[in-house]
XYZ file of C-alpha atoms in Angstrom:
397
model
C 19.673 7.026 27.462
C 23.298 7.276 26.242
C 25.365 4.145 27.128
C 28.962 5.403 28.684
C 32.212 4.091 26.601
C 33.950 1.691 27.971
C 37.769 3.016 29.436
C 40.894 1.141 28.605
C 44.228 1.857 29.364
C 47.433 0.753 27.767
C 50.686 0.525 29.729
C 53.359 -0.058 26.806
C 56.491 1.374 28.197
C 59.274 0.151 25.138
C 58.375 0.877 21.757
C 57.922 -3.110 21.075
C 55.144 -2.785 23.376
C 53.857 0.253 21.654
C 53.770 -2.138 18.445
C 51.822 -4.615 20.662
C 49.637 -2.766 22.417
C 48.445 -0.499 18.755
C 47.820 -4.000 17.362
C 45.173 -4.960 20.214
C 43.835 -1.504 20.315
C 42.832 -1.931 16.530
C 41.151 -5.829 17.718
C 39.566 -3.887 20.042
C 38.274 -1.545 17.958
C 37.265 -3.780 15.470
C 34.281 -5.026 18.424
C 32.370 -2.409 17.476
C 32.274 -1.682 21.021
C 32.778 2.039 21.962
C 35.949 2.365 23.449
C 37.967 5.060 24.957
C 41.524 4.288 25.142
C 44.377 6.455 26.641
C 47.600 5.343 28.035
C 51.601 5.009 27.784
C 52.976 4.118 24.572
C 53.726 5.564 20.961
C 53.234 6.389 17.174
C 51.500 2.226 16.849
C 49.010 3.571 19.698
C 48.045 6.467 17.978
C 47.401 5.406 14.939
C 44.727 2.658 16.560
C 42.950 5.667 17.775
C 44.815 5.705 21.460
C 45.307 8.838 23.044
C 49.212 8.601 24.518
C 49.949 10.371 27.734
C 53.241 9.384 27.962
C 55.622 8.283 25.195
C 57.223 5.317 25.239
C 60.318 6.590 23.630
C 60.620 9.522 26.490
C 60.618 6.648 29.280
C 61.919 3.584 28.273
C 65.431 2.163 29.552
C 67.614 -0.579 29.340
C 68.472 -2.386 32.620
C 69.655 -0.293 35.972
C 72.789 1.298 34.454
C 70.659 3.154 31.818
C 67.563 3.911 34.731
C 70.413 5.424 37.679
C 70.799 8.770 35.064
C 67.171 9.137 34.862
C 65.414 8.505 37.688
C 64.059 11.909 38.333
C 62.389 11.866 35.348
C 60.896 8.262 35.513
C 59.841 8.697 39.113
C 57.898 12.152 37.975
C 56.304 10.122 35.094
C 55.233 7.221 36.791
C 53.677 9.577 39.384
C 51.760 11.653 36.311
C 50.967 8.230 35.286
C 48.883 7.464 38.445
C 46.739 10.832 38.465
C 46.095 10.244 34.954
C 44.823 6.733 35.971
C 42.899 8.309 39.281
C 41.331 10.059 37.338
C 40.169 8.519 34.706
C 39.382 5.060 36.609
C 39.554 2.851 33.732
C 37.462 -0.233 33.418
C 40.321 -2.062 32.759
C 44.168 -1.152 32.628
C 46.501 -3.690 30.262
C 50.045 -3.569 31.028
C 52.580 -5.408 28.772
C 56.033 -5.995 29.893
C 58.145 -3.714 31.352
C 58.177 -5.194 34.868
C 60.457 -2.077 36.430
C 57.401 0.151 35.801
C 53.757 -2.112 35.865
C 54.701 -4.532 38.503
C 54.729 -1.542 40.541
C 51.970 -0.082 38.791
C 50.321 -3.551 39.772
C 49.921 -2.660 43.358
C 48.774 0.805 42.626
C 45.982 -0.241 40.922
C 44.784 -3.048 43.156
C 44.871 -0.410 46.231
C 42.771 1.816 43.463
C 40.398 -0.793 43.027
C 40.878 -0.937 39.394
C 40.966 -4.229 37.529
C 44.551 -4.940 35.770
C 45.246 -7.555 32.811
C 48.973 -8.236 32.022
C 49.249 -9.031 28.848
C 52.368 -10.476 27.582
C 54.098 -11.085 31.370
C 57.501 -10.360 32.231
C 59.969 -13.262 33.197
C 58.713 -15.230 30.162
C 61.208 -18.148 30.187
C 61.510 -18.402 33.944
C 61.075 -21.548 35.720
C 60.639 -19.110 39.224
C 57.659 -20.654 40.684
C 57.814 -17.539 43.511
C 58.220 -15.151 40.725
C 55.390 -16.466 38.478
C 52.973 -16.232 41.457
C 54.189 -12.588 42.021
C 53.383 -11.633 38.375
C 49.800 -13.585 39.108
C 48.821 -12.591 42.406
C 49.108 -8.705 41.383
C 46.911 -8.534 38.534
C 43.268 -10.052 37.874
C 44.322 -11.725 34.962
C 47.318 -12.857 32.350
C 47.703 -13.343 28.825
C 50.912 -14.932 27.711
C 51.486 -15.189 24.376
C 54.630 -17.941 24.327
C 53.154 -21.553 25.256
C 56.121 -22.847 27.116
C 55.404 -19.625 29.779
C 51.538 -20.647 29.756
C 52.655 -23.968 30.602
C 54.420 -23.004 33.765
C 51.701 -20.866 35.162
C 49.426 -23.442 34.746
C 51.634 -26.099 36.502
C 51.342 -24.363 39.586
C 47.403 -23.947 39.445
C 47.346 -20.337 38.228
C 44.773 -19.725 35.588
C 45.861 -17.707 32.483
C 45.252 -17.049 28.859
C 46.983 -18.086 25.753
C 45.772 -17.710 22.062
C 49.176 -18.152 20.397
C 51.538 -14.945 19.003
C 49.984 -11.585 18.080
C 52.852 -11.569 15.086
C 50.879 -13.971 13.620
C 47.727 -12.265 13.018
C 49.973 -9.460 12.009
C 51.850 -11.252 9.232
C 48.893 -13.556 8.369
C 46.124 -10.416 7.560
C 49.655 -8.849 5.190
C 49.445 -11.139 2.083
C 52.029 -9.500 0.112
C 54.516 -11.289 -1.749
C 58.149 -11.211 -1.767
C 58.348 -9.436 -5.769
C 55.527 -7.241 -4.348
C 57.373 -5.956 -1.340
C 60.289 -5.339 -3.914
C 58.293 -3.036 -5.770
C 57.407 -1.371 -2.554
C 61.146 -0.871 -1.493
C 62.119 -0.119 -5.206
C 65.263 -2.712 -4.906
C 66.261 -5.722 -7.731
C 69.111 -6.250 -5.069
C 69.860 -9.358 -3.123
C 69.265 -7.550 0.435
C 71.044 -7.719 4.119
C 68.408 -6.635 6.729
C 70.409 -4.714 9.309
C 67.911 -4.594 12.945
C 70.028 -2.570 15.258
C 66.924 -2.354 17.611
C 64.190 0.327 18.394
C 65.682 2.005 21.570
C 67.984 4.997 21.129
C 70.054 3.100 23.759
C 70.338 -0.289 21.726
C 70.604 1.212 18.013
C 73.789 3.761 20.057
C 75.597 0.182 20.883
C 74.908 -1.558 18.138
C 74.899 0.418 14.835
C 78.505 1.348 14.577
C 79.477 -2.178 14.998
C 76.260 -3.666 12.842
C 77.627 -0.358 9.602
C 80.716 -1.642 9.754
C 80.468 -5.053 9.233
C 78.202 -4.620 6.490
C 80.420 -2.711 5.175
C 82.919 -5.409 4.854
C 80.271 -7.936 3.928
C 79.101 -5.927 0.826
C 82.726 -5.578 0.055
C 82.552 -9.357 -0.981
C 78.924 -9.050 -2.492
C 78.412 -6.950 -5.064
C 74.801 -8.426 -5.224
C 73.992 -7.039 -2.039
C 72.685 -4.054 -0.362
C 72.356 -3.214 3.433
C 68.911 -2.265 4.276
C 68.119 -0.824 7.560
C 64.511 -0.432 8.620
C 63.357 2.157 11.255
C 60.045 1.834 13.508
C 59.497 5.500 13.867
C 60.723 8.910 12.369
C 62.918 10.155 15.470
C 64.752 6.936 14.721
C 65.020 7.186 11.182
C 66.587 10.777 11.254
C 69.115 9.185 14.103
C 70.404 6.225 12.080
C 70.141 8.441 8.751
C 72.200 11.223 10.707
C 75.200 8.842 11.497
C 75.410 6.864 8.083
C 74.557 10.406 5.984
C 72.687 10.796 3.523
C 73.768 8.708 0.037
C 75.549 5.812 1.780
C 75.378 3.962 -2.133
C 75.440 0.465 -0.473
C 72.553 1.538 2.128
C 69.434 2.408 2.125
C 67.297 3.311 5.400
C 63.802 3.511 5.082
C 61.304 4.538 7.709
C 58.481 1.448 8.789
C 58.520 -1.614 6.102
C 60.181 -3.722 8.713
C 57.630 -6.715 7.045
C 59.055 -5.959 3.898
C 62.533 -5.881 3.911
C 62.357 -9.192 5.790
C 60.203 -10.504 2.808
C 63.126 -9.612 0.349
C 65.822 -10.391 3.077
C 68.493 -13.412 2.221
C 70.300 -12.658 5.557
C 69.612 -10.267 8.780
C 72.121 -8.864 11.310
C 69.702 -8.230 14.103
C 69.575 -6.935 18.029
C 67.951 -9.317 20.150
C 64.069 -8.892 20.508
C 60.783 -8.958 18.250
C 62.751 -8.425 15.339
C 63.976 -11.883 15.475
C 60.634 -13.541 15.437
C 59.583 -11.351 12.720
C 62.847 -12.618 10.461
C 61.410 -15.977 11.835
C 58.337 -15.433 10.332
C 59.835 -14.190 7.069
C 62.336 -17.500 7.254
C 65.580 -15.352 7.560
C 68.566 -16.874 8.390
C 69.932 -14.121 10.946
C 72.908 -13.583 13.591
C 71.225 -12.020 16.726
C 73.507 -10.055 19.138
C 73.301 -7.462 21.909
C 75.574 -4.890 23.320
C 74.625 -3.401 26.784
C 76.248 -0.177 28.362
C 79.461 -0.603 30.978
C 77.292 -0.559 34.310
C 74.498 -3.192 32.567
C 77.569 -5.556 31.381
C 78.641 -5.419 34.521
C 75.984 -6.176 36.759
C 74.683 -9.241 34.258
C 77.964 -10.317 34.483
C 77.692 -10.866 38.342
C 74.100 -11.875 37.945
C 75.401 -15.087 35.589
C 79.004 -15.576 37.412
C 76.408 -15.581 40.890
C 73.772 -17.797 39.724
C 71.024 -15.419 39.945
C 70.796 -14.871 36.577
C 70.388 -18.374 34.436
C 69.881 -17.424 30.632
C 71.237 -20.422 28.430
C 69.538 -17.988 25.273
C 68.855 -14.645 25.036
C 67.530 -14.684 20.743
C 63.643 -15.450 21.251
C 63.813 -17.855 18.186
C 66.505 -19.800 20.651
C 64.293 -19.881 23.480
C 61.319 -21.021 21.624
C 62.859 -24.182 20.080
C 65.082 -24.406 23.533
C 68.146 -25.056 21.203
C 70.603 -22.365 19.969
C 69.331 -22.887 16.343
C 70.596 -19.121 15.445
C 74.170 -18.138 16.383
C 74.090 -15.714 19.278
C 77.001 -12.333 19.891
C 77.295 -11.112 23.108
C 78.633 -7.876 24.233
C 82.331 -8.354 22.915
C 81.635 -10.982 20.524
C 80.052 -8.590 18.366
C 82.735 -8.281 16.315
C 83.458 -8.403 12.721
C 86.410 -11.795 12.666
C 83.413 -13.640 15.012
C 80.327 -12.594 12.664
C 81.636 -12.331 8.964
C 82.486 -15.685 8.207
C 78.818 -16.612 9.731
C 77.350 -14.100 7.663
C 79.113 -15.205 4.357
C 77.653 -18.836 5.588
C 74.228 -18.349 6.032
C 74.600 -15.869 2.614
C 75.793 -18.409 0.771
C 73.636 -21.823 -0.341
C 75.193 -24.117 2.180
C 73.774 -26.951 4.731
C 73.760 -24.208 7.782
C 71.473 -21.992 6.122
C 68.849 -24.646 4.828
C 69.137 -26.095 8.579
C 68.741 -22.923 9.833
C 65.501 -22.144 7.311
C 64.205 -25.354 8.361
C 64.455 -24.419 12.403
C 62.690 -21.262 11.771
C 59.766 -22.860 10.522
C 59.491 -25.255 13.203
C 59.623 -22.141 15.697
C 56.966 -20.142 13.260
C 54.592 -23.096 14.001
C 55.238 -22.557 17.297
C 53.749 -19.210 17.437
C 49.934 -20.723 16.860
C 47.248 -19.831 14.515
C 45.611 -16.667 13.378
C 43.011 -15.081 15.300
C 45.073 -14.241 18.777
C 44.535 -10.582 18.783
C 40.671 -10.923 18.419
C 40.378 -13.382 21.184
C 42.352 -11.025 23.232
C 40.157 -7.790 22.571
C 37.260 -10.384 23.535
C 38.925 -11.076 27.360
C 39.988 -7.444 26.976
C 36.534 -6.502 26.710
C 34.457 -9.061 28.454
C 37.022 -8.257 31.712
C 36.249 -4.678 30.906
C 32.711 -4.927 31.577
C 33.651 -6.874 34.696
C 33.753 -10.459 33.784
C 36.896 -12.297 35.850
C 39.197 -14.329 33.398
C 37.686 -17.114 34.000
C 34.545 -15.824 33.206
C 35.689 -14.329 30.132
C 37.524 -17.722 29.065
C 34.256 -19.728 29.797
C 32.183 -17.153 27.904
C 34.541 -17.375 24.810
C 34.881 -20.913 24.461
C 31.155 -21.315 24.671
């Protein structure tokens, strides 16, 4: 008698959660369990063999300024999103960040009956105790994947999972080397990795600011080219539509993130995974964010108010809980404020081997190898019904 596939369905609503959630989908693959797998995400998903509903592209947003315009659309999604998940009734559903869209979805699928696992939990460097238990008490388990947020949870008795970084499995199973991954981009050049972000709405804020000081950067660096890396193809024919075609100081290329952080000496980056993967690399890097008017202005009153307490916002930052790489907010990402730190950590001087020397420390932070296949094992084992305890005890045994 044929044995049923197991049903798994992804919930990556940003395009770093795509990259995320197509990394465990491969783990989980890699079982040799049969698995179907449907859910929200993107081109990462696919590839792993996912079918996407819903791409994460199409309904992703930054903060309430950027979701008041669309809200027609999300709410119409996130309904399609629930009679995709009535009907299928997957074994288990894994949501990963986005908190505007699963902690909703949370509920839904507890009055659904359907077992949830939130993997990589919103509110990561909180110190909330009510909003930790809200995350917890929603789902039937958690996976974090930064200790310092395991560590909370489990200060307040709630039981959840930690195996280290997924970014390390990714950049320990790539062995290539740094003249290798030259070959691959076809540059002898000393390189500037320019990150604007993955998000239409980030790379629109940030990449006429982040072209034009590289622009003036290279002026003093002949050496040096501006390399800009894109995640997918819709945002590799955006960025190469508003630099043109033969910029001769820049090149874009589409994917080879990995590699142009290999080669990197330098990166001007948006805040986000980026920066752990120039972490990873060991590349000195300025991180900065722009957000739109409404956004600004509402974080504004959230900090001014005391709601809102963010000493960081870079994830390298918030890892070693020390601003270890300089940080450009809104305004301050400007070209008299980030040149002259640009030309510093370019240049062989004492902030730059400081700063190289930081990064490792928050690269051994991250943990070991292995993390993605002990989360397609809880993944799995939860799957077929276990609890995460159940799971945990069964793995470590």
């Amino acid at each position: 008698m044929a044995v049923s596939p197991l049903k798994i369905a992804f919930v990556a609503a940003e395009p770093s959660g795509d990259w995320q959630a197509g990394a465990l989908a491969q783990a989980i693959q890699s079982s040799g369990i049969t698995v179907q797998m449907c859910g929200v995400g993107g081109s990462c998903m696919q590839e792993a063999g996912v079918e996407v509903w819903l791409n994460s592209q199409d309904v992703s947003c930054i903060g309430p300024g950027d979701a008041l315009g669309r809200l027609p659309y999300f709410y119409s999604s996130y309904f399609k999103l629930q009679s995709l998940l009535k009907k299928m009734r997957p074994d288990l559903t894994i949501m990963l960040d986005s908190p505007a869209l699963n902690m909703r979805l949370a509920k839904f699928l507890r009055r659904q009956n359907l077992t949830s696992l939130y993997y990589i939990p919103p509110s990561a460097w909180t110190t909330n105790p009510k909003r930790l238990r809200s995350i917890h008490s929603r789902v039937d388990g958690v996976v974090c994947i930064f200790k310092p947020n395991a560590d909370r949870y489990r200060s307040l008795g709630l039981e959840v999972a930690y195996f280290g970084h997924p970014i390390v499995d990714m950049y320990s199973l790539d062995e290539q080397g740094t003249e290798e991954a030259r070959q691959e981009l076809g540059t002898e050049k000393a390189v500037l990795a320019v990150l604007p972000g993955s998000r239409n709405q980030e790379v629109d804020n940030l990449l006429p600011r982040f072209t034009a000081l590289a622009e003036k950067f290279l002026q003093s660096h002949s050496e040096a080219e501006a390399v800009i890396p894109c995640a997918t193809e819709p945002l590799y024919r955006r960025i190469k539509q508003f630099i043109g075609q033969n910029h001769p100081r820049f090149r874009i290329v589409q994917g080879h993130t990995r590699q142009v952080l290999r080669v990197a000496r330098a990166a001007l980056t948006a805040s986000g995974s980026a920066t752990l993967e120039a972490a990873m690399c060991g590349v000195p890097m300025a991180i900065c964010y722009r957000f739109g008017v409404i956004n600004w202005v509402i974080g504004r009153f959230l900090l001014f108010s005391g709601l809102l307490k963010c000493p960081h916002f870079g994830l390298p930052n918030l890892m070693a809980e020390r601003r270890i790489c300089p940080e450009f907010l809104q305004d301050e990402v400007r070209e008299d404020l980030l040149l002259p730190v640009l030309h510093e950590l370019w240049e062989d001087t004492p902030r730059r081997a400081q700063m190289i020397a930081d990064l490792q420390e928050v690269r051994l932070g991250l943990g070991e190898p292995g993390v993605l296949r002990q989360v397609a094992q809880i993944a799995l084992a939860m799957a077929q019904g276990q609890t995460l305890a159940k799971a945990l005890e069964s793995l470590h045994s």
